Coordinates of C-alpha atoms in Angstrom, one line a residue:
M258 CA 20.8 -24.4 16.3
T259 CA 19.7 -20.9 18.3
R260 CA 19.5 -18.3 15.8
E261 CA 22.7 -15.9 16.8
Y262 CA 22.2 -12.0 16.1
L263 CA 25.6 -10.9 14.8
K264 CA 24.0 -7.7 15.1
K265 CA 21.1 -6.7 17.0
A266 CA 18.8 -3.6 16.6
A267 CA 19.3 -1.2 19.3
L268 CA 15.7 0.4 18.7
T269 CA 12.4 -0.7 17.2
P270 CA 10.8 1.7 14.5
K271 CA 7.9 3.6 16.2
S272 CA 7.3 7.4 16.8
D273 CA 5.3 9.1 20.1
A274 CA 2.4 7.8 18.7
S275 CA 0.2 9.6 21.0
E276 CA 1.8 13.1 20.7
T277 CA 1.5 12.7 16.8
H278 CA -2.1 11.6 17.3
K279 CA -2.8 14.7 19.1
I280 CA -1.3 17.0 16.5
V281 CA -3.1 15.3 13.7
Q282 CA -6.5 15.2 15.3
E283 CA -6.5 18.8 15.9
I284 CA -5.6 19.9 12.4
L285 CA -8.1 17.6 11.0
D286 CA -10.8 19.0 13.5
E287 CA -10.0 22.7 12.2
I288 CA -9.8 21.8 8.6
E289 CA -13.0 20.0 8.5
A290 CA -14.5 23.2 10.6
G291 CA -12.5 25.7 8.5
G292 CA -12.6 24.3 5.0
D293 CA -10.5 25.8 2.5
A294 CA -9.3 29.0 4.4
K295 CA -8.2 26.7 7.5
A296 CA -6.5 24.3 5.0
L297 CA -4.7 27.3 3.3
E298 CA -3.7 28.3 6.8
Y299 CA -1.9 25.2 7.5
A300 CA -0.3 24.9 3.8
A301 CA 1.1 28.8 4.3
K302 CA 2.4 27.5 7.9
F303 CA 4.1 24.1 6.9
D304 CA 4.4 24.0 3.3
K305 CA 5.4 27.8 3.2
Y306 CA 3.7 27.8 -0.4
E307 CA 1.1 30.5 -1.5
G308 CA 0.6 29.4 -5.0
N309 CA -2.4 27.7 -6.5
V310 CA -3.4 24.8 -5.0
L311 CA -4.9 23.0 -7.8
L312 CA -2.5 23.4 -10.8
T313 CA -3.9 24.9 -14.2
D314 CA -3.2 23.4 -17.4
E315 CA -0.8 26.3 -18.3
E316 CA 1.0 25.3 -14.9
I317 CA 1.0 21.6 -15.7
E318 CA 2.5 22.3 -19.3
A319 CA 5.0 24.7 -17.6
A320 CA 6.2 22.0 -15.0
C321 CA 6.2 19.5 -18.0
A322 CA 8.6 21.4 -20.2
L323 CA 11.3 21.6 -17.1
V324 CA 11.7 17.9 -17.2
P325 CA 14.8 16.4 -19.4
E326 CA 13.8 14.6 -22.4
K327 CA 15.8 11.7 -20.8
L328 CA 14.0 11.4 -17.6
K329 CA 10.4 11.7 -19.2
A330 CA 11.3 8.4 -21.2
D331 CA 12.5 6.7 -18.1
I332 CA 9.2 8.1 -15.9
R333 CA 7.2 6.8 -19.4
F334 CA 9.1 3.4 -19.4
S335 CA 7.9 3.0 -15.6
H336 CA 4.6 4.2 -16.3
D337 CA 4.3 1.5 -19.0
N338 CA 5.3 -1.4 -16.8
V339 CA 3.2 -0.5 -14.0
R340 CA 0.2 -0.1 -16.4
R341 CA 0.6 -3.4 -17.6
F342 CA 1.1 -5.3 -14.6
A343 CA -1.7 -3.3 -13.2
E344 CA -3.8 -4.4 -16.4
L345 CA -2.9 -7.8 -15.9
Q346 CA -3.9 -7.8 -12.1
K347 CA -7.4 -6.3 -13.1
S348 CA -7.5 -9.2 -15.4
T349 CA -7.8 -11.8 -12.5
V350 CA -11.0 -10.1 -11.3
H351 CA -14.1 -10.7 -13.1
D352 CA -17.8 -10.6 -13.1
V353 CA -19.3 -14.0 -12.4
E354 CA -22.6 -15.5 -11.5
T355 CA -23.6 -18.9 -10.8
E356 CA -27.2 -20.8 -10.3
I357 CA -26.6 -21.9 -6.5
S358 CA -29.8 -23.7 -6.5
P359 CA -32.4 -24.2 -9.4
G360 CA -33.9 -20.9 -9.9
F361 CA -31.7 -19.0 -7.7
I362 CA -29.2 -17.0 -9.1
T363 CA -25.9 -15.3 -7.1
G364 CA -23.2 -13.3 -8.5
Q365 CA -20.4 -10.6 -8.0
K366 CA -19.1 -7.2 -9.5
A367 CA -16.1 -5.6 -9.1
I368 CA -16.8 -1.6 -9.1
P369 CA -14.2 1.0 -9.2
V370 CA -14.3 3.8 -6.6
D371 CA -15.5 7.1 -7.9
A372 CA -12.9 9.2 -6.4
A373 CA -9.0 8.5 -5.5
G374 CA -6.8 10.5 -3.4
C375 CA -3.1 10.0 -4.4
Y376 CA -0.4 11.1 -1.7
V377 CA 2.8 11.7 -3.4
P378 CA 5.8 12.7 -0.7
G379 CA 8.0 15.4 -2.1
G380 CA 9.9 16.4 1.0
R381 CA 13.0 14.7 1.7
Y382 CA 13.0 13.2 -1.6
S383 CA 10.7 13.8 -4.7
H384 CA 8.9 10.3 -4.9
I385 CA 8.4 10.3 -8.7
A386 CA 7.8 6.7 -8.6
S387 CA 4.9 7.4 -6.1
A388 CA 3.1 9.3 -8.3
I389 CA 3.6 6.5 -11.2
M390 CA 2.6 3.8 -8.9
T391 CA -0.6 5.3 -7.5
V392 CA -2.3 7.4 -10.2
T393 CA -1.5 4.5 -12.5
T394 CA -3.2 1.7 -10.8
A395 CA -6.3 4.1 -10.2
K396 CA -6.4 5.0 -13.6
V397 CA -6.2 1.4 -14.7
A398 CA -8.7 0.5 -12.0
G399 CA -11.3 2.9 -13.9
C400 CA -12.0 5.4 -11.0
K401 CA -13.5 8.5 -12.4
H402 CA -11.6 11.0 -10.6
I403 CA -8.2 10.8 -9.4
T404 CA -6.5 13.6 -7.5
A405 CA -2.6 13.5 -7.0
C406 CA -1.7 15.6 -3.8
S407 CA 2.2 16.3 -3.4
P408 CA 3.9 19.1 -1.0
P409 CA 5.2 21.9 -2.9
R410 CA 8.3 23.6 -2.5
P411 CA 8.9 27.2 -1.3
G412 CA 8.8 29.4 -4.2
V413 CA 8.8 26.4 -6.5
G414 CA 6.1 24.4 -6.1
V415 CA 5.4 20.5 -6.9
A416 CA 8.7 19.1 -8.2
P417 CA 8.3 19.0 -12.2
A418 CA 8.9 15.5 -12.6
I419 CA 6.3 14.6 -9.9
V420 CA 3.8 16.9 -11.9
Y421 CA 5.0 15.2 -15.2
A422 CA 4.8 11.7 -14.0
A423 CA 1.2 12.5 -12.3
H424 CA -0.1 13.9 -15.7
I425 CA 0.8 11.4 -17.9
C426 CA -0.4 8.4 -15.5
G427 CA -3.6 9.9 -15.7
A428 CA -4.4 12.5 -12.7
D429 CA -7.6 14.6 -12.9
Q430 CA -6.1 17.3 -10.8
I431 CA -2.8 18.2 -9.5
M432 CA -2.9 19.7 -5.9
A433 CA 0.2 21.6 -4.4
M434 CA -0.4 20.9 -0.8
G435 CA 1.2 18.4 1.4
G436 CA 1.2 16.6 5.0
V437 CA -2.1 16.4 7.0
Q438 CA -3.6 19.4 5.0
G439 CA -3.3 17.8 1.8
V440 CA -4.8 14.4 3.3
A441 CA -7.7 16.6 4.5
A442 CA -8.1 18.5 1.6
M443 CA -8.8 15.3 -0.6
T444 CA -10.9 13.5 2.1
F445 CA -13.2 16.4 2.8
G446 CA -13.6 17.5 -1.0
L447 CA -12.2 21.1 -0.6
F448 CA -11.2 23.3 -3.4
G449 CA -14.0 21.8 -5.5
L450 CA -12.5 18.2 -5.7
P451 CA -15.0 15.5 -5.0
K452 CA -14.3 13.8 -1.6
A453 CA -12.0 10.9 -2.0
N454 CA -13.4 7.2 -1.8
L455 CA -9.7 6.1 -1.1
L456 CA -6.7 7.7 0.1
V457 CA -3.3 6.0 -1.1
G458 CA 0.4 6.6 -1.2
P459 CA 3.0 6.7 1.4
G460 CA 4.1 9.9 3.7
N461 CA 5.9 10.5 6.9
Q462 CA 4.3 9.8 10.5
F463 CA 1.8 12.5 10.1
V464 CA 0.1 11.4 6.9
A465 CA 0.1 8.0 8.1
E466 CA -2.0 8.9 11.4
A467 CA -4.4 11.2 9.3
K468 CA -5.0 8.0 7.1
R469 CA -5.2 6.2 10.3
I470 CA -7.6 8.5 11.9
L471 CA -9.9 9.1 8.7
F472 CA -10.2 5.4 7.9
G473 CA -13.8 4.7 8.2
R474 CA -15.4 7.7 6.6
V475 CA -12.7 7.1 4.0
G476 CA -10.9 4.0 2.4
I477 CA -6.8 3.7 2.6
D478 CA -4.7 1.5 1.1
M479 CA -2.7 0.8 4.7
I480 CA -1.1 2.4 7.7
A481 CA 2.5 2.7 7.1
G482 CA 5.5 2.9 9.2
P483 CA 9.0 3.1 8.2
T484 CA 9.8 1.0 5.2
D485 CA 11.9 -2.0 6.0
S486 CA 13.8 -5.0 4.1
L487 CA 15.2 -8.2 4.8
I488 CA 18.0 -9.9 2.6
L489 CA 17.8 -14.1 2.7
A490 CA 21.3 -15.0 1.4
D491 CA 23.4 -18.1 1.4
S492 CA 27.0 -18.8 1.0
T493 CA 26.6 -18.2 -3.1
A494 CA 25.6 -14.6 -2.7
D495 CA 28.1 -11.7 -3.5
A496 CA 28.8 -10.0 -0.3
H497 CA 29.1 -6.7 -2.1
I498 CA 25.9 -6.8 -3.5
V499 CA 24.0 -7.8 -0.5
A500 CA 25.8 -4.8 1.1
T501 CA 24.9 -2.5 -1.5
D502 CA 21.3 -3.7 -1.4
L503 CA 21.0 -3.2 2.4
V504 CA 22.3 0.5 2.2
S505 CA 20.3 1.2 -0.7
Q506 CA 17.2 0.5 1.8
A507 CA 18.7 2.1 4.8
E508 CA 19.1 5.6 3.3
H509 CA 15.2 5.8 3.2
G510 CA 15.6 7.1 6.8
Y511 CA 17.1 7.3 10.2
N512 CA 14.2 4.9 11.3
S513 CA 14.3 2.0 8.3
P514 CA 15.2 -1.3 9.6
V515 CA 17.4 -3.4 7.3
W516 CA 17.9 -7.3 8.4
L517 CA 20.2 -9.6 6.8
V518 CA 19.3 -13.5 7.4
T519 CA 21.8 -16.2 6.3
D520 CA 23.2 -19.6 7.2
D521 CA 26.8 -18.4 6.5
R522 CA 28.9 -16.5 8.9
T523 CA 31.5 -15.9 6.4
L524 CA 29.5 -14.1 4.2
A525 CA 27.8 -12.2 7.0
E526 CA 30.9 -11.1 8.8
E527 CA 32.0 -9.7 5.1
V528 CA 28.7 -7.9 4.7
M529 CA 29.3 -6.2 8.1
R530 CA 32.8 -5.2 7.1
L531 CA 31.5 -3.4 3.8
V532 CA 28.5 -1.9 5.2
P533 CA 29.8 1.2 6.7
G534 CA 32.0 2.3 4.0
L535 CA 29.4 1.9 1.4
I536 CA 27.3 4.3 3.6
D537 CA 30.6 6.7 4.1
D538 CA 30.3 7.1 0.0
L539 CA 26.7 8.2 -0.1
P540 CA 25.7 12.0 -0.4
E541 CA 25.4 13.9 2.9
V542 CA 21.7 13.5 3.8
N543 CA 21.5 9.8 2.6
R544 CA 24.5 8.8 4.3
E545 CA 23.4 10.4 7.4
N546 CA 20.1 8.5 7.0
A547 CA 21.6 4.8 6.2
A548 CA 24.0 5.4 9.1
A549 CA 21.8 6.0 11.6
A550 CA 19.2 3.1 10.1
W551 CA 22.4 0.7 10.1
R552 CA 23.5 1.5 13.8
D553 CA 19.9 1.5 15.2
Y554 CA 18.0 -0.7 13.6
A555 CA 19.8 -3.0 11.5
E556 CA 20.2 -6.8 12.3
V557 CA 22.3 -9.8 10.9
I558 CA 21.0 -13.0 11.8
L559 CA 22.9 -16.1 11.4
C560 CA 20.6 -19.6 11.1
A561 CA 21.0 -23.1 10.8
N562 CA 19.9 -23.6 7.5
R563 CA 17.5 -22.6 4.6
E564 CA 14.3 -23.8 6.5
D565 CA 15.2 -21.9 9.9
M566 CA 16.1 -18.8 7.2
A567 CA 12.2 -19.0 5.7
A568 CA 10.8 -19.2 9.0
C569 CA 12.8 -16.3 10.5
S570 CA 12.0 -14.3 7.5
D571 CA 8.1 -14.8 7.9
A572 CA 8.5 -14.3 11.4
Y573 CA 9.6 -10.8 10.5
A574 CA 7.0 -10.2 7.6
P575 CA 9.3 -7.6 5.8
E576 CA 7.8 -5.2 3.6
H577 CA 10.7 -5.9 0.8
L578 CA 12.1 -9.3 0.6
T579 CA 15.3 -10.1 -1.1
V580 CA 16.3 -14.0 -1.9
Q581 CA 20.2 -14.1 -3.1
A582 CA 20.5 -18.1 -2.6
E583 CA 20.3 -21.3 -4.8
D584 CA 17.2 -23.2 -5.5
L585 CA 14.6 -19.8 -6.2
D586 CA 11.9 -21.9 -6.8
W587 CA 12.1 -23.4 -3.6
W588 CA 12.3 -20.2 -1.9
L589 CA 9.5 -18.8 -3.8
G590 CA 7.1 -21.8 -2.6
Q591 CA 8.4 -21.5 0.9
L592 CA 8.2 -18.0 1.9
T593 CA 4.5 -16.7 3.0
C594 CA 5.0 -13.5 4.3
Y595 CA 6.2 -10.5 2.5
G596 CA 5.1 -7.3 0.9
S597 CA 6.9 -7.9 -2.3
L598 CA 9.5 -11.1 -3.5
F599 CA 12.7 -10.2 -5.3
L600 CA 14.1 -13.5 -6.5
G601 CA 17.9 -13.7 -7.2
E602 CA 20.7 -11.3 -7.5
E603 CA 19.4 -10.0 -11.2
T604 CA 16.8 -8.1 -9.3
T605 CA 16.6 -6.0 -6.6
V606 CA 14.2 -3.8 -4.3
S607 CA 15.3 -0.7 -5.9
Y608 CA 13.9 -1.9 -9.4
G609 CA 10.4 -2.7 -7.7
D610 CA 10.6 1.2 -6.1
K611 CA 11.2 2.4 -9.3
A612 CA 10.5 0.9 -12.9
A613 CA 9.6 -2.9 -12.9
G614 CA 6.2 -3.0 -12.5
T615 CA 5.2 -4.1 -9.6
N616 CA 3.9 -1.5 -6.9
H617 CA 6.1 -0.1 -4.4
V618 CA 3.3 1.0 -1.9
L619 CA 3.9 -2.2 0.2
P620 CA 2.8 -3.6 4.2
T621 CA 5.6 -2.2 6.7
S622 CA 5.7 -3.3 10.5
R623 CA 5.2 -6.7 10.0
A624 CA 1.7 -5.9 8.3
A625 CA 2.6 -8.4 5.5
S626 CA 1.8 -11.1 7.5
Y627 CA -1.8 -10.3 6.8
T628 CA -1.8 -8.1 3.5
G629 CA -0.5 -7.4 0.4
G630 CA 0.6 -4.4 -1.1
L631 CA -1.2 -1.8 -3.2
S632 CA -2.7 -3.0 -6.4
V633 CA -5.4 -2.4 -8.9
H634 CA -7.7 -4.4 -6.4
K635 CA -7.3 -1.7 -3.9
Y636 CA -9.3 0.6 -5.9
M637 CA -12.1 -2.0 -6.7
K638 CA -15.3 -2.8 -5.0
I639 CA -16.1 -6.3 -5.0
V640 CA -20.2 -6.4 -4.7
T641 CA -22.4 -9.4 -4.9
W642 CA -26.1 -9.5 -6.3
Q643 CA -28.7 -12.3 -6.3
R644 CA -32.0 -12.9 -8.3
A645 CA -34.3 -15.5 -7.9
T646 CA -37.6 -17.0 -9.4
R647 CA -40.4 -17.5 -7.1
E648 CA -39.7 -21.5 -7.1
G649 CA -36.0 -20.7 -6.8
S650 CA -36.9 -18.6 -3.9
K651 CA -38.9 -21.6 -1.9
P652 CA -36.1 -23.4 -0.4
V653 CA -34.0 -20.3 0.4
A654 CA -37.0 -18.8 2.5
E655 CA -37.9 -21.8 4.4
A656 CA -34.4 -22.3 5.4
T657 CA -34.1 -18.5 6.1
A658 CA -37.3 -18.3 8.2
R659 CA -36.2 -21.3 10.3
I660 CA -32.6 -20.2 10.9
A661 CA -33.9 -16.7 11.9
R662 CA -36.5 -17.7 14.3
L663 CA -33.7 -20.0 16.0
E664 CA -31.4 -16.7 16.3
G665 CA -34.4 -15.0 17.9
M666 CA -34.8 -12.3 14.9
E667 CA -38.4 -12.6 13.9
G668 CA -38.5 -9.7 11.8
H669 CA -36.0 -11.5 9.5
A670 CA -38.2 -14.3 9.5
R671 CA -41.3 -12.5 8.4
A672 CA -39.4 -11.4 5.5
A673 CA -39.5 -14.9 4.5
D674 CA -42.7 -15.6 5.6
V675 CA -44.5 -13.0 3.8
R676 CA -43.1 -14.3 0.4
L677 CA -43.9 -17.9 0.8
A678 CA -47.6 -16.8 1.5
K679 CA -47.6 -14.8 -1.4
Y680 CA -45.9 -17.1 -4.0
F681 CA -47.5 -20.3 -2.6
P682 CA -50.7 -19.7 -1.0
D683 CA -52.3 -23.2 -1.2
E684 CA -49.2 -24.7 0.6
T685 CA -48.3 -25.2 4.4
F686 CA -44.7 -24.9 5.4
D687 CA -43.2 -25.5 9.1
L688 CA -41.3 -22.5 9.7
T689 CA -40.8 -23.1 13.4
A690 CA -37.3 -22.7 15.1
N691 CA -37.5 -26.1 16.4
G692 CA -38.8 -29.4 14.9

């Protein structure tokens, strides 16, 4: 049976990449040349904020005092979950060594990057959870310096709850600067900050393009597009919950795709009936985003069976993947392409986005086909080392010399030759490429 689209997307999530690139490249070039002053100029233009760029201890304390105690408790709960999950991830990486051959020892070490720059969106929504997700994992990884950067609001500054979250999660500096100028400041080491070795965190298309351009001179978590979510549901699923979950993710933005893949036509039709009413019930900004996303980017796909549903999902490689179907263990074993997986009605993408402990900085635009999301491992360099006795070096030197000569790399071969000559002066070796 061919897959049937009960609803097909009219658009695909993409921006005018060439125009965005041109704008961002110009801003980056000007800030790199002009330093602090040029970054402040762009901050005044785009952020419309002229307060301190780096928050003082007194400003952090004052902002934290504005956060209600109930919200503080929720932030601490989320932080604790994210921290414990990151610690679990870190425990899976070990410094190891092995005697690869007699007298020749090789090993690996996990070394955290020195300086991490964590971008925390604060425009349309105040992404408190992004501060928790990015700063906490950097802290657990062992980064020596963590900068949290978030766009300030005119006359207000960085949202107090973001300040509180970044502070308790371990940020060494909190920077009130948004967009390309904020990314540039962390990368170039402006305002006395150390130059970031790694930039992480979500952002709009300009932030994403800045990270893409800067990648290479600085590490990045990923190049993120609009957030996307897919739900796999069978006849046992609750249509109201499925519809609610789709709408909850569509509110991210006008171009955030949501997809329903099912083998039950009745469920699909009921979900499609329910979604418009759930969207209409949202607050204005959320409603406008969700309505546009559902209208232009959402899809409802009817498959023949669960095997076809799983194959369809893997082809989409969604950022967020929810399964509301029987036999969850089967789905866990079968599915291979997703940023984060939510098994069963009892959990939801919103849990992962805010407080469950798994990270919400995840691959979008089908990038889940080749990478996972942000984790404590992203902040760590897995490096290798080796040492040897002279006797242990002998067979490796012989093989190296011959392989190098076969490749035409005589200099490499001679680096092996001189060791053999020094360590074993009374021996003769056949180090020619052909024998």
